């Protein structure tokens, strides 16, 4: 029998690192997300989890579309800093990187990214501090070959931290 | 602009490999899942995605509790075969492995596992062929040190496949 929660168990869960983007009234924004996942194969459907305080959350809730780009291991910390530790309320993030527009109008970041996809939201699940957006994948393309950036690689090799708005934030480690 | 969906983009998403377990009327079952993820930090909350045809789905829907164990890289293919490619309708899987009972009554597999957690379901989201169960984490403990088994490691080093009931199943590769 076990009792109590040792939060170290959460450090054993595996994730990638992605940039999730959206659009609102012609304005673009995006942020780092560790939770982009395929939820069904037929139809191809993905989910992303976004903190309710984030500007990208506001954009996805409004436009009901999002993009996701898979970061690779070439990604420098300055790039992660721009998308993970700055708010689109203060900085025009997309003006500083290479991206293309998807068929939904959402920007798809291509710099340091292996592949891109875009989705239309079909469900929004309130999970507390965050919303889980479920979307039907509209289009997706591989940009190039390489190694996906994982959360483990980010923590181990890049010595990265989890910001307070991340679902994986560990209050025991502040 | 991109159009159409190249399903290879999904192969760039990163996952771990887990055994998700549950209980119904004193009967135990469990299955391999690639989608166990933390969805919020406060309160500590996780989500798992299970195919509606699976016995574990029936058990979780009924008892509203589930366990999750993080597999490590020592896991042999026979173990993955038992939990990933056999149904609990035909085999008593838990009788063949080491586990302990959680405080919710759900079994928590400890063999080849780095850590275990158990959760009570607070929401069930119908995403089509699968259900996404969101749960409050009741307890969790680290079993030992080691390297989490990732989906990439499973495909690359163990030459594993994705069964038809997996959310990541690729119909282009049959």
mmCIF file of C-alpha atoms in Angstrom:
data_model
loop_
_atom_site.group_PDB
_atom_site.id
_atom_site.type_symbol
_atom_site.label_atom_id
_atom_site.label_comp_id
_atom_site.label_asym_id
_atom_site.label_seq_id
_atom_site.Cartn_x
_atom_site.Cartn_y
_atom_site.Cartn_z
ATOM 1 C CA UNK A 1 0.000 0.000 0.000
ATOM 2 C CA UNK A 2 1.242 3.502 -0.767
ATOM 3 C CA UNK A 3 -0.034 6.724 0.714
ATOM 4 C CA UNK A 4 0.794 10.311 -0.058
ATOM 5 C CA UNK A 5 2.140 11.685 -3.274
ATOM 6 C CA UNK A 6 5.812 11.856 -4.122
ATOM 7 C CA UNK A 7 5.810 14.385 -6.964
ATOM 8 C CA UNK A 8 9.002 12.857 -8.329
ATOM 9 C CA UNK A 9 6.784 10.305 -10.105
ATOM 10 C CA UNK A 10 5.769 13.035 -12.537
ATOM 11 C CA UNK A 11 9.384 13.461 -13.610
ATOM 12 C CA UNK A 12 9.216 9.935 -15.075
ATOM 13 C CA UNK A 13 6.483 10.821 -17.580
ATOM 14 C CA UNK A 14 7.818 11.422 -21.111
ATOM 15 C CA UNK A 15 6.943 14.379 -23.307
ATOM 16 C CA UNK A 16 8.173 16.190 -26.375
ATOM 17 C CA UNK A 17 8.465 19.949 -26.784
ATOM 18 C CA UNK A 18 6.335 21.835 -29.260
ATOM 19 C CA UNK A 19 5.311 25.321 -30.284
ATOM 20 C CA UNK A 20 1.560 25.699 -30.306
ATOM 21 C CA UNK A 21 0.292 28.694 -32.260
ATOM 22 C CA UNK A 22 -2.969 30.440 -32.995
ATOM 23 C CA UNK A 23 -4.485 33.559 -34.506
ATOM 24 C CA UNK A 24 -6.962 36.217 -33.456
ATOM 25 C CA UNK A 25 -8.093 39.089 -35.688
ATOM 26 C CA UNK A 26 -4.921 38.840 -37.777
ATOM 27 C CA UNK A 27 -2.634 38.760 -34.731
ATOM 28 C CA UNK A 28 -0.399 35.718 -34.320
ATOM 29 C CA UNK A 29 0.938 34.145 -31.149
ATOM 30 C CA UNK A 30 2.539 30.924 -29.980
ATOM 31 C CA UNK A 31 4.082 29.276 -26.944
ATOM 32 C CA UNK A 32 6.069 26.253 -25.865
ATOM 33 C CA UNK A 33 3.922 23.277 -24.869
ATOM 34 C CA UNK A 34 5.041 19.852 -23.651
ATOM 35 C CA UNK A 35 1.645 18.237 -24.237
ATOM 36 C CA UNK A 36 0.761 17.705 -27.886
ATOM 37 C CA UNK A 37 -0.577 14.218 -28.398
ATOM 38 C CA UNK A 38 -2.526 12.138 -30.843
ATOM 39 C CA UNK A 39 -5.794 11.025 -29.248
ATOM 40 C CA UNK A 40 -7.317 9.031 -32.111
ATOM 41 C CA UNK A 41 -6.106 7.612 -35.406
ATOM 42 C CA UNK A 42 -9.458 7.641 -37.269
ATOM 43 C CA UNK A 43 -10.174 10.477 -37.654
ATOM 44 C CA UNK A 44 -6.685 11.865 -36.980
ATOM 45 C CA UNK A 45 -7.201 13.955 -33.863
ATOM 46 C CA UNK A 46 -4.807 15.645 -31.441
ATOM 47 C CA UNK A 47 -5.009 17.365 -28.061
ATOM 48 C CA UNK A 48 -3.017 20.234 -26.578
ATOM 49 C CA UNK A 49 -3.070 21.572 -23.016
ATOM 50 C CA UNK A 50 -2.773 25.314 -22.435
ATOM 51 C CA UNK A 51 -2.778 27.428 -19.269
ATOM 52 C CA UNK A 52 -5.857 29.654 -19.054
ATOM 53 C CA UNK A 53 -3.694 32.726 -18.287
ATOM 54 C CA UNK A 54 -1.759 32.477 -21.547
ATOM 55 C CA UNK A 55 -2.449 34.620 -24.613
ATOM 56 C CA UNK A 56 -2.366 31.534 -26.846
ATOM 57 C CA UNK A 57 -5.281 30.178 -24.781
ATOM 58 C CA UNK A 58 -7.270 33.333 -25.541
ATOM 59 C CA UNK A 59 -6.473 33.045 -29.258
ATOM 60 C CA UNK A 60 -7.421 29.342 -29.535
ATOM 61 C CA UNK A 61 -10.639 29.863 -27.547
ATOM 62 C CA UNK A 62 -11.562 32.667 -29.951
ATOM 63 C CA UNK A 63 -10.512 31.305 -33.357
ATOM 64 C CA UNK A 64 -10.967 27.569 -32.617
ATOM 65 C CA UNK A 65 -7.836 26.719 -34.579
ATOM 66 C CA UNK A 66 -4.299 25.910 -33.529
ATOM 67 C CA UNK A 67 -1.022 24.912 -35.061
ATOM 68 C CA UNK A 68 1.659 22.681 -33.572
ATOM 69 C CA UNK A 69 5.307 22.423 -34.591
ATOM 70 C CA UNK A 70 7.634 19.691 -33.355
ATOM 71 C CA UNK A 71 10.899 21.204 -32.090
ATOM 72 C CA UNK A 72 14.150 19.370 -32.737
ATOM 73 C CA UNK A 73 17.370 19.036 -30.760
ATOM 74 C CA UNK A 74 18.980 21.941 -32.669
ATOM 75 C CA UNK A 75 16.714 24.378 -30.792
ATOM 76 C CA UNK A 76 18.779 26.925 -28.832
ATOM 77 C CA UNK A 77 17.744 28.162 -25.396
ATOM 78 C CA UNK A 78 17.164 31.675 -26.775
ATOM 79 C CA UNK A 79 14.441 30.267 -29.019
ATOM 80 C CA UNK A 80 12.873 28.364 -26.124
ATOM 81 C CA UNK A 81 13.150 31.509 -24.005
ATOM 82 C CA UNK A 82 11.221 33.553 -26.564
ATOM 83 C CA UNK A 83 8.326 31.096 -26.790
ATOM 84 C CA UNK A 84 8.421 29.645 -23.277
ATOM 85 C CA UNK A 85 9.256 32.476 -20.958
ATOM 86 C CA UNK A 86 7.850 35.610 -22.653
ATOM 87 C CA UNK A 87 4.236 36.632 -23.172
ATOM 88 C CA UNK A 88 2.774 37.563 -26.523
ATOM 89 C CA UNK A 89 1.121 40.443 -24.655
ATOM 90 C CA UNK A 90 4.554 42.129 -24.529
ATOM 91 C CA UNK A 91 6.419 40.694 -27.529
ATOM 92 C CA UNK A 92 5.472 39.932 -31.135
ATOM 93 C CA UNK A 93 7.071 36.479 -31.059
ATOM 94 C CA UNK A 94 6.216 35.425 -34.595
ATOM 95 C CA UNK A 95 7.965 38.469 -36.082
ATOM 96 C CA UNK A 96 11.251 37.014 -34.839
ATOM 97 C CA UNK A 97 11.087 33.539 -36.432
ATOM 98 C CA UNK A 98 10.397 31.742 -39.712
ATOM 99 C CA UNK A 99 6.842 30.501 -40.148
ATOM 100 C CA UNK A 100 4.230 29.863 -42.819
ATOM 101 C CA UNK A 101 0.495 30.356 -42.731
ATOM 102 C CA UNK A 102 -1.673 27.258 -42.572
ATOM 103 C CA UNK A 103 -4.933 26.803 -44.465
ATOM 104 C CA UNK A 104 -6.773 27.742 -41.254
ATOM 105 C CA UNK A 105 -4.867 31.031 -41.065
ATOM 106 C CA UNK A 106 -2.872 29.930 -38.034
ATOM 107 C CA UNK A 107 0.890 30.466 -38.251
ATOM 108 C CA UNK A 108 3.045 27.319 -38.353
ATOM 109 C CA UNK A 109 6.562 27.828 -37.018
ATOM 110 C CA UNK A 110 9.108 26.084 -39.251
ATOM 111 C CA UNK A 111 12.410 27.228 -37.673
ATOM 112 C CA UNK A 112 14.032 24.427 -35.604
ATOM 113 C CA UNK A 113 10.963 22.289 -36.357
ATOM 114 C CA UNK A 114 10.748 18.773 -37.806
ATOM 115 C CA UNK A 115 7.096 18.897 -38.756
ATOM 116 C CA UNK A 116 3.977 21.019 -38.506
ATOM 117 C CA UNK A 117 0.262 20.379 -38.255
ATOM 118 C CA UNK A 118 -2.859 22.454 -37.838
ATOM 119 C CA UNK A 119 -6.197 21.529 -36.295
ATOM 120 C CA UNK A 120 -9.729 22.791 -35.783
ATOM 121 C CA UNK A 121 -11.015 22.598 -32.218
ATOM 122 C CA UNK A 122 -13.913 20.177 -31.705
ATOM 123 C CA UNK A 123 -13.917 20.118 -27.906
ATOM 124 C CA UNK A 124 -12.568 22.161 -24.995
ATOM 125 C CA UNK A 125 -12.151 20.424 -21.655
ATOM 126 C CA UNK A 126 -11.758 22.469 -18.489
ATOM 127 C CA UNK A 127 -9.172 20.617 -16.385
ATOM 128 C CA UNK A 128 -8.705 23.381 -13.784
ATOM 129 C CA UNK A 129 -5.830 25.814 -14.316
ATOM 130 C CA UNK A 130 -5.549 24.562 -17.906
ATOM 131 C CA UNK A 131 -7.812 23.770 -20.858
ATOM 132 C CA UNK A 132 -7.377 20.664 -22.956
ATOM 133 C CA UNK A 133 -8.244 21.488 -26.565
ATOM 134 C CA UNK A 134 -9.130 18.538 -28.808
ATOM 135 C CA UNK A 135 -8.805 19.189 -32.526
ATOM 136 C CA UNK A 136 -9.341 17.484 -35.865
ATOM 137 C CA UNK A 137 -6.102 17.613 -37.827
ATOM 138 C CA UNK A 138 -6.688 19.585 -41.038
ATOM 139 C CA UNK A 139 -3.218 19.288 -42.532
ATOM 140 C CA UNK A 140 0.288 18.296 -41.578
ATOM 141 C CA UNK A 141 3.681 18.067 -43.229
ATOM 142 C CA UNK A 142 7.185 16.898 -42.423
ATOM 143 C CA UNK A 143 9.728 19.705 -42.843
ATOM 144 C CA UNK A 144 12.957 17.732 -42.557
ATOM 145 C CA UNK A 145 14.689 14.852 -40.823
ATOM 146 C CA UNK A 146 16.164 15.192 -37.347
ATOM 147 C CA UNK A 147 15.685 14.222 -33.749
ATOM 148 C CA UNK A 148 12.609 15.455 -31.838
ATOM 149 C CA UNK A 149 13.400 17.549 -28.774
ATOM 150 C CA UNK A 150 12.137 15.746 -25.686
ATOM 151 C CA UNK A 151 11.388 17.150 -22.257
ATOM 152 C CA UNK A 152 14.112 14.893 -20.860
ATOM 153 C CA UNK A 153 16.675 16.271 -23.321
ATOM 154 C CA UNK A 154 15.606 19.817 -22.437
ATOM 155 C CA UNK A 155 16.059 19.210 -18.714
ATOM 156 C CA UNK A 156 19.202 17.071 -18.962
ATOM 157 C CA UNK A 157 21.198 18.554 -21.845
ATOM 158 C CA UNK A 158 19.901 22.126 -22.006
ATOM 159 C CA UNK A 159 19.415 22.405 -18.202
ATOM 160 C CA UNK A 160 15.992 23.901 -18.819
ATOM 161 C CA UNK A 161 13.345 24.641 -16.197
ATOM 162 C CA UNK A 162 9.538 24.365 -16.202
ATOM 163 C CA UNK A 163 7.779 27.749 -15.940
ATOM 164 C CA UNK A 164 4.980 28.277 -13.413
ATOM 165 C CA UNK A 165 2.258 28.035 -16.086
ATOM 166 C CA UNK A 166 3.378 24.554 -17.212
ATOM 167 C CA UNK A 167 1.207 21.549 -16.258
ATOM 168 C CA UNK A 168 4.434 19.895 -15.072
ATOM 169 C CA UNK A 169 5.493 22.751 -12.767
ATOM 170 C CA UNK A 170 6.778 21.277 -9.484
ATOM 171 C CA UNK A 171 6.102 23.559 -6.475
ATOM 172 C CA UNK A 172 8.440 21.375 -4.355
ATOM 173 C CA UNK A 173 11.381 22.595 -6.465
ATOM 174 C CA UNK A 174 11.010 26.398 -6.159
ATOM 175 C CA UNK B 1 0.700 26.863 -47.457
ATOM 176 C CA UNK B 2 0.337 23.148 -46.822
ATOM 177 C CA UNK B 3 -2.576 20.950 -47.755
ATOM 178 C CA UNK B 4 -3.334 17.350 -46.986
ATOM 179 C CA UNK B 5 -2.055 15.329 -44.100
ATOM 180 C CA UNK B 6 1.221 13.451 -44.130
ATOM 181 C CA UNK B 7 0.722 11.049 -41.232
ATOM 182 C CA UNK B 8 4.478 10.872 -40.718
ATOM 183 C CA UNK B 9 4.143 14.060 -38.629
ATOM 184 C CA UNK B 10 2.583 11.952 -35.873
ATOM 185 C CA UNK B 11 5.744 9.853 -35.635
ATOM 186 C CA UNK B 12 7.556 12.976 -34.385
ATOM 187 C CA UNK B 13 5.379 13.307 -31.268
ATOM 188 C CA UNK B 14 7.078 11.974 -28.122
ATOM 189 C CA UNK B 15 5.492 9.609 -25.608
ATOM 190 C CA UNK B 16 6.427 7.268 -22.797
ATOM 191 C CA UNK B 17 5.064 3.777 -22.282
ATOM 192 C CA UNK B 18 2.943 2.929 -19.275
ATOM 193 C CA UNK B 19 0.720 0.244 -17.842
ATOM 194 C CA UNK B 20 -2.682 1.622 -16.932
ATOM 195 C CA UNK B 21 -4.676 -0.571 -14.575
ATOM 196 C CA UNK B 22 -8.120 -0.665 -12.989
ATOM 197 C CA UNK B 23 -10.499 -2.824 -11.006
ATOM 198 C CA UNK B 24 -14.088 -3.995 -11.294
ATOM 199 C CA UNK B 25 -15.842 -6.162 -8.714
ATOM 200 C CA UNK B 26 -12.540 -7.497 -7.430
ATOM 201 C CA UNK B 27 -11.239 -8.304 -10.923
ATOM 202 C CA UNK B 28 -8.022 -6.606 -12.018
ATOM 203 C CA UNK B 29 -6.878 -5.650 -15.478
ATOM 204 C CA UNK B 30 -4.297 -3.456 -17.177
ATOM 205 C CA UNK B 31 -2.935 -2.518 -20.574
ATOM 206 C CA UNK B 32 -0.089 -0.681 -22.259
ATOM 207 C CA UNK B 33 -0.812 2.988 -22.888
ATOM 208 C CA UNK B 34 1.441 5.596 -24.531
ATOM 209 C CA UNK B 35 -0.596 8.540 -23.263
ATOM 210 C CA UNK B 36 -0.282 9.213 -19.551
ATOM 211 C CA UNK B 37 0.271 12.896 -18.934
ATOM 212 C CA UNK B 38 0.129 15.484 -16.236
ATOM 213 C CA UNK B 39 -2.546 18.052 -17.091
ATOM 214 C CA UNK B 40 -2.287 20.369 -14.068
ATOM 215 C CA UNK B 41 0.156 20.875 -11.222
ATOM 216 C CA UNK B 42 -2.308 22.276 -8.627
ATOM 217 C CA UNK B 43 -4.114 20.056 -7.947
ATOM 218 C CA UNK B 44 -1.913 17.272 -9.328
ATOM 219 C CA UNK B 45 -4.033 15.843 -12.117
ATOM 220 C CA UNK B 46 -3.300 13.384 -14.929
ATOM 221 C CA UNK B 47 -5.036 12.142 -18.071
ATOM 222 C CA UNK B 48 -4.982 8.771 -19.795
ATOM 223 C CA UNK B 49 -6.458 7.813 -23.167
ATOM 224 C CA UNK B 50 -8.052 4.382 -23.592
ATOM 225 C CA UNK B 51 -9.746 2.690 -26.547
ATOM 226 C CA UNK B 52 -13.465 2.124 -25.925
ATOM 227 C CA UNK B 53 -13.191 -1.536 -26.983
ATOM 228 C CA UNK B 54 -10.657 -2.385 -24.285
ATOM 229 C CA UNK B 55 -11.521 -4.150 -21.020
ATOM 230 C CA UNK B 56 -9.529 -1.571 -19.047
ATOM 231 C CA UNK B 57 -11.890 1.077 -20.459
ATOM 232 C CA UNK B 58 -14.866 -0.858 -19.084
ATOM 233 C CA UNK B 59 -13.183 -1.170 -15.666
ATOM 234 C CA UNK B 60 -12.244 2.522 -15.389
ATOM 235 C CA UNK B 61 -15.702 3.661 -16.540
ATOM 236 C CA UNK B 62 -17.221 1.463 -13.840
ATOM 237 C CA UNK B 63 -14.914 1.979 -10.845
ATOM 238 C CA UNK B 64 -13.778 5.554 -11.672
ATOM 239 C CA UNK B 65 -10.236 4.763 -10.536
ATOM 240 C CA UNK B 66 -7.067 3.927 -12.426
ATOM 241 C CA UNK B 67 -3.437 3.225 -11.750
ATOM 242 C CA UNK B 68 -0.461 4.077 -13.951
ATOM 243 C CA UNK B 69 3.029 2.570 -13.825
ATOM 244 C CA UNK B 70 5.991 4.002 -15.719
ATOM 245 C CA UNK B 71 7.805 1.244 -17.615
ATOM 246 C CA UNK B 72 11.583 1.348 -17.845
ATOM 247 C CA UNK B 73 14.055 0.290 -20.521
ATOM 248 C CA UNK B 74 14.549 -3.130 -18.873
ATOM 249 C CA UNK B 75 11.054 -4.154 -20.033
ATOM 250 C CA UNK B 76 11.206 -7.250 -22.276
ATOM 251 C CA UNK B 77 8.955 -7.681 -25.304
ATOM 252 C CA UNK B 78 7.174 -10.620 -23.621
ATOM 253 C CA UNK B 79 6.003 -8.261 -20.894
ATOM 254 C CA UNK B 80 4.848 -5.678 -23.464
ATOM 255 C CA UNK B 81 3.173 -8.479 -25.393
ATOM 256 C CA UNK B 82 1.165 -9.554 -22.352
ATOM 257 C CA UNK B 83 -0.151 -6.067 -21.606
ATOM 258 C CA UNK B 84 -0.205 -4.616 -25.110
ATOM 259 C CA UNK B 85 -1.333 -7.390 -27.396
ATOM 260 C CA UNK B 86 -3.571 -9.610 -25.253
ATOM 261 C CA UNK B 87 -7.028 -8.905 -23.862
ATOM 262 C CA UNK B 88 -7.942 -9.256 -20.206
ATOM 263 C CA UNK B 89 -11.098 -10.944 -21.470
ATOM 264 C CA UNK B 90 -8.955 -14.008 -22.282
ATOM 265 C CA UNK B 91 -6.007 -13.757 -19.887
ATOM 266 C CA UNK B 92 -5.631 -12.861 -16.207
ATOM 267 C CA UNK B 93 -2.701 -10.526 -16.855
ATOM 268 C CA UNK B 94 -2.131 -9.388 -13.286
ATOM 269 C CA UNK B 95 -1.669 -12.975 -12.069
ATOM 270 C CA UNK B 96 1.533 -13.108 -14.118
ATOM 271 C CA UNK B 97 3.335 -10.033 -12.748
ATOM 272 C CA UNK B 98 4.316 -8.306 -9.498
ATOM 273 C CA UNK B 99 1.936 -5.605 -8.332
ATOM 274 C CA UNK B 100 0.601 -4.015 -5.163
ATOM 275 C CA UNK B 101 -2.846 -2.721 -4.358
ATOM 276 C CA UNK B 102 -3.322 1.025 -4.177
ATOM 277 C CA UNK B 103 -5.484 2.803 -1.610
ATOM 278 C CA UNK B 104 -8.243 2.995 -4.243
ATOM 279 C CA UNK B 105 -8.142 -0.791 -4.673
ATOM 280 C CA UNK B 106 -6.632 -0.559 -8.148
ATOM 281 C CA UNK B 107 -3.594 -2.753 -8.782
ATOM 282 C CA UNK B 108 -0.289 -0.957 -9.369
ATOM 283 C CA UNK B 109 2.196 -2.939 -11.448
ATOM 284 C CA UNK B 110 5.695 -2.677 -9.963
ATOM 285 C CA UNK B 111 7.645 -5.102 -12.200
ATOM 286 C CA UNK B 112 9.850 -3.245 -14.742
ATOM 287 C CA UNK B 113 8.354 0.008 -13.431
ATOM 288 C CA UNK B 114 10.109 3.148 -12.170
ATOM 289 C CA UNK B 115 7.140 4.644 -10.392
ATOM 290 C CA UNK B 116 3.432 4.203 -9.787
ATOM 291 C CA UNK B 117 0.482 6.489 -9.223
ATOM 292 C CA UNK B 118 -3.251 6.100 -8.779
ATOM 293 C CA UNK B 119 -6.047 8.523 -9.558
ATOM 294 C CA UNK B 120 -9.777 9.052 -9.161
ATOM 295 C CA UNK B 121 -11.625 10.006 -12.338
ATOM 296 C CA UNK B 122 -13.132 13.503 -12.303
ATOM 297 C CA UNK B 123 -13.983 13.780 -15.993
ATOM 298 C CA UNK B 124 -14.432 11.517 -19.016
ATOM 299 C CA UNK B 125 -14.062 13.056 -22.455
ATOM 300 C CA UNK B 126 -15.373 11.244 -25.503
ATOM 301 C CA UNK B 127 -12.801 11.824 -28.253
ATOM 302 C CA UNK B 128 -14.257 9.301 -30.727
ATOM 303 C CA UNK B 129 -12.778 5.805 -30.746
ATOM 304 C CA UNK B 130 -11.139 6.581 -27.383
ATOM 305 C CA UNK B 131 -12.050 8.150 -24.039
ATOM 306 C CA UNK B 132 -9.762 10.593 -22.295
ATOM 307 C CA UNK B 133 -10.051 10.049 -18.545
ATOM 308 C CA UNK B 134 -8.945 12.946 -16.319
ATOM 309 C CA UNK B 135 -8.098 12.000 -12.736
ATOM 310 C CA UNK B 136 -7.007 13.586 -9.468
ATOM 311 C CA UNK B 137 -3.828 11.864 -8.314
ATOM 312 C CA UNK B 138 -4.488 10.206 -4.948
ATOM 313 C CA UNK B 139 -1.027 8.801 -4.314
ATOM 314 C CA UNK B 140 2.211 8.130 -6.103
ATOM 315 C CA UNK B 141 5.615 6.698 -5.301
ATOM 316 C CA UNK B 142 8.971 6.174 -6.958
ATOM 317 C CA UNK B 143 9.973 2.504 -6.989
ATOM 318 C CA UNK B 144 13.567 2.794 -8.130
ATOM 319 C CA UNK B 145 15.981 4.664 -10.377
ATOM 320 C CA UNK B 146 16.307 3.890 -14.066
ATOM 321 C CA UNK B 147 15.491 5.165 -17.502
ATOM 322 C CA UNK B 148 11.849 5.590 -18.585
ATOM 323 C CA UNK B 149 10.867 3.544 -21.625
ATOM 324 C CA UNK B 150 9.881 5.893 -24.422
ATOM 325 C CA UNK B 151 7.802 5.187 -27.497
ATOM 326 C CA UNK B 152 10.853 6.029 -29.621
ATOM 327 C CA UNK B 153 12.998 3.496 -27.742
ATOM 328 C CA UNK B 154 10.255 0.889 -28.147
ATOM 329 C CA UNK B 155 10.058 1.424 -31.907
ATOM 330 C CA UNK B 156 13.794 1.896 -32.522
ATOM 331 C CA UNK B 157 15.491 -0.509 -30.093
ATOM 332 C CA UNK B 158 12.780 -3.097 -29.430
ATOM 333 C CA UNK B 159 11.361 -2.910 -32.999
ATOM 334 C CA UNK B 160 7.885 -2.707 -31.521
ATOM 335 C CA UNK B 161 4.656 -2.006 -33.406
ATOM 336 C CA UNK B 162 1.511 -0.030 -32.546
ATOM 337 C CA UNK B 163 -1.609 -2.210 -32.210
ATOM 338 C CA UNK B 164 -4.837 -1.257 -33.971
ATOM 339 C CA UNK B 165 -6.440 0.036 -30.759
ATOM 340 C CA UNK B 166 -3.639 2.558 -30.117
ATOM 341 C CA UNK B 167 -4.346 6.259 -30.725
ATOM 342 C CA UNK B 168 -1.085 6.340 -32.696
ATOM 343 C CA UNK B 169 -2.019 3.461 -35.026
ATOM 344 C CA UNK B 170 -0.997 4.353 -38.599
ATOM 345 C CA UNK B 171 -3.317 2.805 -41.217
ATOM 346 C CA UNK B 172 -0.821 3.788 -43.956
ATOM 347 C CA UNK B 173 1.638 1.249 -42.538
ATOM 348 C CA UNK B 174 -0.483 -1.911 -42.546
#
